[in-house]
Coordinates of C-alpha atoms and ligand atoms in Angstrom, one line a residue:
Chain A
X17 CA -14.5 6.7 49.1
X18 CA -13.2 8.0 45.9
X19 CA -16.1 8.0 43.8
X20 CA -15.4 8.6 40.1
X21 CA -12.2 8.1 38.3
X22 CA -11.6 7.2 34.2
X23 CA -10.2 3.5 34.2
X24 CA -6.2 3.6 34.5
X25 CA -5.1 3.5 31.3
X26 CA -1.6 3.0 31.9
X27 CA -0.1 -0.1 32.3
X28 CA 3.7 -0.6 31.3
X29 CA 4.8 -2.8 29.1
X30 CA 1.1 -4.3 28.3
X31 CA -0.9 -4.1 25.4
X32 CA -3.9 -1.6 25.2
X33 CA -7.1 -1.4 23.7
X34 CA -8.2 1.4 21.9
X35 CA -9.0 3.0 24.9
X36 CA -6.0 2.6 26.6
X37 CA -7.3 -0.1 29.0
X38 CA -5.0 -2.6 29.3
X39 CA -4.9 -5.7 28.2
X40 CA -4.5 -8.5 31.1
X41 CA -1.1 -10.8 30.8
X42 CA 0.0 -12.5 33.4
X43 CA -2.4 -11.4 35.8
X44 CA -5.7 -13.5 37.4
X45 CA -7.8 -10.4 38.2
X46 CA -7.4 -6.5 37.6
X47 CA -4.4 -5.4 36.1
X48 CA -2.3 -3.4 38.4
X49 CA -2.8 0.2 37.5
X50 CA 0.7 2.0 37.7
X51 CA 0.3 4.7 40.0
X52 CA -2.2 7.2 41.1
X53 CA -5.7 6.7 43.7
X54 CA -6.3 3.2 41.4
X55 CA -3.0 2.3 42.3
X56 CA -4.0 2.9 46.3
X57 CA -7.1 1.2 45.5
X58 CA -5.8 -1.9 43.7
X59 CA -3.5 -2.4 46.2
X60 CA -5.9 -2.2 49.4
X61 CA -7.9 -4.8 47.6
X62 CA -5.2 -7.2 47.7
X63 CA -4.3 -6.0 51.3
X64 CA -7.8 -6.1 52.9
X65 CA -8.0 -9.6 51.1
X66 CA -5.4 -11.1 53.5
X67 CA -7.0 -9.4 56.5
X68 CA -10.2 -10.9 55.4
X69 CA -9.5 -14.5 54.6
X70 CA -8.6 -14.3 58.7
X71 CA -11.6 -12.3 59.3
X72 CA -13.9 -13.0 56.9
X73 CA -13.3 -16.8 56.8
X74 CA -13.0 -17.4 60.6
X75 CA -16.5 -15.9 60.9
X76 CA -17.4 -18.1 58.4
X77 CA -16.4 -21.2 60.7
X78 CA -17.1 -20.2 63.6
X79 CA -20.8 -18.6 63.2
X80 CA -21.7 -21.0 60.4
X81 CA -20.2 -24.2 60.5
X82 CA -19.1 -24.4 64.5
X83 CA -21.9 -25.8 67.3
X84 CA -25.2 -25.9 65.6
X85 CA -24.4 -22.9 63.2
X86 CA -26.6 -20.0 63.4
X87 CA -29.4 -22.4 64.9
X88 CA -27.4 -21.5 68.2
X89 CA -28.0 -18.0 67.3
X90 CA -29.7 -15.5 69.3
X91 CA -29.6 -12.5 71.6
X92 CA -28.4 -14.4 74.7
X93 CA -25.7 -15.7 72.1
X94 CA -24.7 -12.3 71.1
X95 CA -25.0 -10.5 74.3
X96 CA -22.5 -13.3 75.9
X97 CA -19.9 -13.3 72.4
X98 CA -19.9 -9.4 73.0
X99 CA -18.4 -10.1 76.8
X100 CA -15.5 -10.0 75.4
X101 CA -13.7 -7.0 73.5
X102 CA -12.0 -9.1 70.8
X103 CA -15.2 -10.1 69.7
X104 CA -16.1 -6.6 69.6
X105 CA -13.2 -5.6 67.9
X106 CA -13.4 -8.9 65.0
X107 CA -16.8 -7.7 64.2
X108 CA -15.9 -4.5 64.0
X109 CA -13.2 -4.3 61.8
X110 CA -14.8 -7.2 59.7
X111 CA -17.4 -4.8 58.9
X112 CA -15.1 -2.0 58.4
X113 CA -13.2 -3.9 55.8
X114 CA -16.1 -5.6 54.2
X115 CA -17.9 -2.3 53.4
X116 CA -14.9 -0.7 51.9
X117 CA -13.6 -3.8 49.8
X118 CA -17.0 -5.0 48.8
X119 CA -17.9 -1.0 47.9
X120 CA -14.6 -0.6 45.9
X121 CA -15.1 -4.0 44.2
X122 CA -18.4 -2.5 43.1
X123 CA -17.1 0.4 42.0
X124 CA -14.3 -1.3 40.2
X125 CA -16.5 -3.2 38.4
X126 CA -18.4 -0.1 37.0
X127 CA -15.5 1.0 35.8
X128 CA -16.0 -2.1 33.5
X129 CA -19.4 -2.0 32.2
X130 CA -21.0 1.9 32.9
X131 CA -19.1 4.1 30.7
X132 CA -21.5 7.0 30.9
X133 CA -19.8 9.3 33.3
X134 CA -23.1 10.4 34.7
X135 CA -24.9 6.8 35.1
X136 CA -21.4 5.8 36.8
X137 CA -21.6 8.8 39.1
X138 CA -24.8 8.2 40.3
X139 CA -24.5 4.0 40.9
X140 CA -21.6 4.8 42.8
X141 CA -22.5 7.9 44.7
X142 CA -25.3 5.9 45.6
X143 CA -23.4 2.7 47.1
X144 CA -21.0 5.1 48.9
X145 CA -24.0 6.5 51.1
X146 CA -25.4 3.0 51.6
X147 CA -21.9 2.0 52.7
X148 CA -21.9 5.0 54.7
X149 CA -24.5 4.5 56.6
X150 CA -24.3 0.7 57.3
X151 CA -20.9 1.6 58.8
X152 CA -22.2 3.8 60.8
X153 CA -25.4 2.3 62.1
X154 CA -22.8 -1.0 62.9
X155 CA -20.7 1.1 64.4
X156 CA -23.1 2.5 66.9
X157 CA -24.6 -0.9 67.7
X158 CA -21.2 -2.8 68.1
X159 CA -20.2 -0.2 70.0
X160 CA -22.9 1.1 72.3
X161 CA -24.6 -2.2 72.8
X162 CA -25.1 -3.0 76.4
X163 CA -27.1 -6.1 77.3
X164 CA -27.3 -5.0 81.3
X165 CA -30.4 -3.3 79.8
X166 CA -32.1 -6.4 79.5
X167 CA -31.2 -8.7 82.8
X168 CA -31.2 -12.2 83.0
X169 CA -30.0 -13.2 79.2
X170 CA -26.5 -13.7 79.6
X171 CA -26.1 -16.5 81.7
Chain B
X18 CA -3.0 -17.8 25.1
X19 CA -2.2 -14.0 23.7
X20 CA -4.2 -14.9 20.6
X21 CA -7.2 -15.3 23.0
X22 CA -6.4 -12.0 24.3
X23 CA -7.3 -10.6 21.0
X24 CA -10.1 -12.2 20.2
X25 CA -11.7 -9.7 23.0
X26 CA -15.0 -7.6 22.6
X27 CA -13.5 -4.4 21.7
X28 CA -16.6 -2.4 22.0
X29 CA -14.2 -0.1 24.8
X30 CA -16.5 -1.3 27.5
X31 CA -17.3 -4.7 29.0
X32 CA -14.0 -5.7 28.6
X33 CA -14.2 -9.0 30.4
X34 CA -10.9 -9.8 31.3
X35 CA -9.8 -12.8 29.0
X36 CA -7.0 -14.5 30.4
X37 CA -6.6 -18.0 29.7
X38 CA -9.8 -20.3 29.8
X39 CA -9.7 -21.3 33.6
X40 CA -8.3 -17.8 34.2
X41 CA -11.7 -16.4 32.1
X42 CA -14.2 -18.3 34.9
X43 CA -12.4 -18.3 37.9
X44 CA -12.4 -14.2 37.3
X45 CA -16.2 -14.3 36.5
X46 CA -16.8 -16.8 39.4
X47 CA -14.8 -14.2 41.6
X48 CA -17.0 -11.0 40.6
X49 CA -20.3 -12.7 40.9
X50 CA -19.1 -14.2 44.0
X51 CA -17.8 -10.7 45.4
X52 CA -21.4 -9.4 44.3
X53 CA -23.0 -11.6 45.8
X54 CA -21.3 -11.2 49.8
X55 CA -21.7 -7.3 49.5
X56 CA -25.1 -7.4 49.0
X57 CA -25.9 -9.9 51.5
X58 CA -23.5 -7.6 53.8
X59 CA -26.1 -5.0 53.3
X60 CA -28.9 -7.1 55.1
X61 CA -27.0 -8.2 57.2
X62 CA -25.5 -5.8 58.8
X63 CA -29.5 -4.2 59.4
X64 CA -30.3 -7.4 61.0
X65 CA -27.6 -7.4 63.3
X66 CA -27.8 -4.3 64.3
X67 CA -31.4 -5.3 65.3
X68 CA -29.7 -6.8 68.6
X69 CA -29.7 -3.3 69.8
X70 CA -33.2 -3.3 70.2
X71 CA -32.9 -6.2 72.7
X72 CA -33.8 -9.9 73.1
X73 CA -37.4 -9.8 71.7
X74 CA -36.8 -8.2 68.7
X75 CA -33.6 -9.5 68.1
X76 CA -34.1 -13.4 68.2
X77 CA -37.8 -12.6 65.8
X78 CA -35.0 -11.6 63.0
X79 CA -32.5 -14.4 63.4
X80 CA -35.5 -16.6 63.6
X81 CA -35.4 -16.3 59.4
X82 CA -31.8 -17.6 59.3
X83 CA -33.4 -21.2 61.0
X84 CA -35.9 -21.9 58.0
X85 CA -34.6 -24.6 56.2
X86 CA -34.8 -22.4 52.6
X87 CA -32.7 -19.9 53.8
X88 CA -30.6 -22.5 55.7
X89 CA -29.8 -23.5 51.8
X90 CA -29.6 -20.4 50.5
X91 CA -26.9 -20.1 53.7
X92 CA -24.9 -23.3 52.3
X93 CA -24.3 -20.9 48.9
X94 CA -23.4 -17.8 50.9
X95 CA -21.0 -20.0 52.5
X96 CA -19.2 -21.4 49.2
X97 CA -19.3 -17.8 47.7
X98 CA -17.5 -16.7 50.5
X99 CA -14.8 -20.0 50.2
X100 CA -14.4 -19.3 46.7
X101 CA -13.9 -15.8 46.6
X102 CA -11.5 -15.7 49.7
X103 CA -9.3 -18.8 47.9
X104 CA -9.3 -17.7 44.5
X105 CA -8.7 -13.9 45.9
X106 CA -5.5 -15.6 47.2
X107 CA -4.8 -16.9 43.8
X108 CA -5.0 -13.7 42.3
X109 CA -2.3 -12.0 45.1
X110 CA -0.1 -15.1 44.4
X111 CA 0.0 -14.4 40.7
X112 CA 0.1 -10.6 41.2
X113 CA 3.4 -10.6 43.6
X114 CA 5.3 -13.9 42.4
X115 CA 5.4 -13.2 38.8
X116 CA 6.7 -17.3 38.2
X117 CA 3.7 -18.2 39.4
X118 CA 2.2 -16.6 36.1
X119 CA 3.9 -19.2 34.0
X120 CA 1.5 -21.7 35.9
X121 CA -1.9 -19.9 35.7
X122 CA -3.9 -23.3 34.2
X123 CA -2.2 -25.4 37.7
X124 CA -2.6 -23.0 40.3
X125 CA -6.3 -22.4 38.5
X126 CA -7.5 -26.1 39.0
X127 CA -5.5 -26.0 42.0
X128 CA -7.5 -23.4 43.9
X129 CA -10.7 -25.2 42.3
X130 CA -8.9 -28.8 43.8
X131 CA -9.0 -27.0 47.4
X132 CA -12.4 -25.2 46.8
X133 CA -13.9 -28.6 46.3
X134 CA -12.4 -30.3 49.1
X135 CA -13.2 -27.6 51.7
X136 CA -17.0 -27.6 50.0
X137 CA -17.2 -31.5 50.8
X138 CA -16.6 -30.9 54.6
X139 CA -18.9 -27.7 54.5
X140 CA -21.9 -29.8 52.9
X141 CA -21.3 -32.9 55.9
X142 CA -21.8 -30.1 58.3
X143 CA -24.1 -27.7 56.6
X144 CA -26.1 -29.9 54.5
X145 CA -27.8 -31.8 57.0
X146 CA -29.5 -29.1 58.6
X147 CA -31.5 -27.9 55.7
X148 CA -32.8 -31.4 55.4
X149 CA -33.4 -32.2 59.0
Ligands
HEM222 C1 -12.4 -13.6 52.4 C2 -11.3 -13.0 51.9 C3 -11.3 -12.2 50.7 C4 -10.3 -12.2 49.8 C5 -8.9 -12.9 49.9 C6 -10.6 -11.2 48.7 C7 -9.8 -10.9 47.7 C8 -10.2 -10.0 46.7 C9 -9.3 -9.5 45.7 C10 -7.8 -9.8 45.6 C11 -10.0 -8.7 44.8 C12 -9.5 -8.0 43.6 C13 -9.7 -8.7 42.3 C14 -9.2 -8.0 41.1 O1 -8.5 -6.9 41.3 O2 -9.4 -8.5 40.0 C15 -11.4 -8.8 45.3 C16 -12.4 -8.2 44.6 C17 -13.7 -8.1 45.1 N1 -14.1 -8.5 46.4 FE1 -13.0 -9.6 47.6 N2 -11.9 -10.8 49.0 C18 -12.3 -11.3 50.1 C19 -13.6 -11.0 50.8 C20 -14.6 -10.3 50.2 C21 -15.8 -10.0 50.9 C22 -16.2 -10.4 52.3 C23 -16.6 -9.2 50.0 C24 -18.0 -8.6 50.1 C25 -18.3 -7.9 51.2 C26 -15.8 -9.1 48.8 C27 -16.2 -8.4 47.6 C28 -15.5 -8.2 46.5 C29 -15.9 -7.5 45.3 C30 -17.3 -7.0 45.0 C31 -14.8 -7.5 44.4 C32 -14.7 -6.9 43.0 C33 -14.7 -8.0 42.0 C34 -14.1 -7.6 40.7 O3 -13.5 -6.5 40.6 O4 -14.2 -8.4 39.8 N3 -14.6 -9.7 48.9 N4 -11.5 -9.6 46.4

């Protein structure tokens, strides 16, 4: 992930602060940067936002609110769920997604209040690994998980 | 509304959005919301990934999610996650339908109307549990 960038200071045909951050009009969150990586970046959080609500939401309804919610929960629960590939392949992606649009909303958001380039460097160098390697330790376990190691849960 | 815009903290940092009133919470709502789910994501993608140490191990961790506290706690997680995912829609309706900026204050205490309702069915089901 991209991890430092000054705040896009362009913005056509809106006002600007001081600072050349734009002003918001007409928007309901960020204002779209014109071009450039924020552009990329603005734009995959609007697109990993659809994805989600399907993702995100239907995980929501169906590990939370479905049966007993997570009271229903537990290894023999899993192991079965992960039977099936497209189980595999929700979770997977979910987290994929997750990490990178909860990451870049964090950076986003010190792009907001941390203007010391330095301080800013460091917060998000520092999510970026943690991101990093909850991706990949997910990864592994979605992946490589094999319940025939232990026999008899998966009725 | 543009007056509003400047009445801003013009510091050059912190600039917290101001759009119009609703527009102001529902963007502060969203952030905290969004802050929130990551860092919940963090734990819980280590406590998942406990299944890979098989049965014993694994049902010891998810045994936390069935205490009645964190069943709670669960009900917020839950309405963070609603709120953010509608009002993220709001956001990508006013960004790529520009008319629909001209109604900011409806589809504002529209996505709050829907947020609500959903939030009633969630508590029936959810609700319950922690006070079993
Ligand atoms: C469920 C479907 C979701 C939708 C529709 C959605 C939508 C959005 C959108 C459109 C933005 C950009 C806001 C802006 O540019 O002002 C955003 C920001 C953000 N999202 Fe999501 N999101 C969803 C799920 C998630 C999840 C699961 C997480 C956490 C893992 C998350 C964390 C964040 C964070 C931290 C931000 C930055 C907030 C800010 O800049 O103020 N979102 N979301």
């Amino acid at each position: 992930m991209a991890v430092d960038t000054e705040p896009s200071s362009e913005q056509s045909g809106h006002r600007a602060d001081s600072l050349g951050t734009p002003l918001p009009r007409g928007v309901a969150g960020r204002a779209r940067p014109a071009r450039g990586g924020e552009f990329w970046w603005w734009l995959f959080m609007r697109v990993s936002g659809i994805v989600l609500l399907f993702l995100a939401v239907g995980h929501v309804l169906i590990m939370h609110l479905g049966g007993s919610g997570v009271e229903r929960v537990n290894f023999g629960f899993v192991a079965t769920r992960w039977q099936s590939p497209l189980w595999r392949t929700w979770d997977w992606l979910l987290l994929s997604l997750a990490i990178l649009h909860g990451i870049n909303g964090l950076r986003v958001i010190t792009l907001d209040y941390v203007r010391r380039p330095g301080v800013r460097l460091t917060i998000n160098g520092f999510f970026t690994i943690v991101g990093l390697v909850l991706f990949a330790l997910g990864t592994i376990v979605v992946v490589t998980f094999d319940p025939s190691k232990w026999p008899g849960v998966i009725k | 509304m543009a007056d509003r815009q400047t009445r801003r903290r013009d510091e050059g940092y912190g600039r917290l959005y101001r759009g119009s009133r609703e527009g102001q919470w529902s963007w502060v709502l969203h952030r905290v919301t969004g802050v929130v789910v990551i860092l919940f994501l963090f734990a819980h993608v280590l406590d998942t990934a406990v299944v890979g140490w098989g049965p014993a191990a694994y049902d010891r961790v998810v045994s936390i999610y069935k205490n009645p506290v964190v069943q709670f706690l669960e009900w917020i997680l839950v309405a963070a996650v609603l709120y953010h995912a509608f009002n993220g829609v709001r956001i990508m309706i006013v960004d790529f339908w520009p008319r629909a900026a001209r109604r900011h204050r409806e589809l504002s205490y529209g996505t709050i109307g829907v947020f609500v309702a959903v939030m009633i069915w969630v508590s029936i089901v959810m609700l319950p549990r922690v006070f079993r």
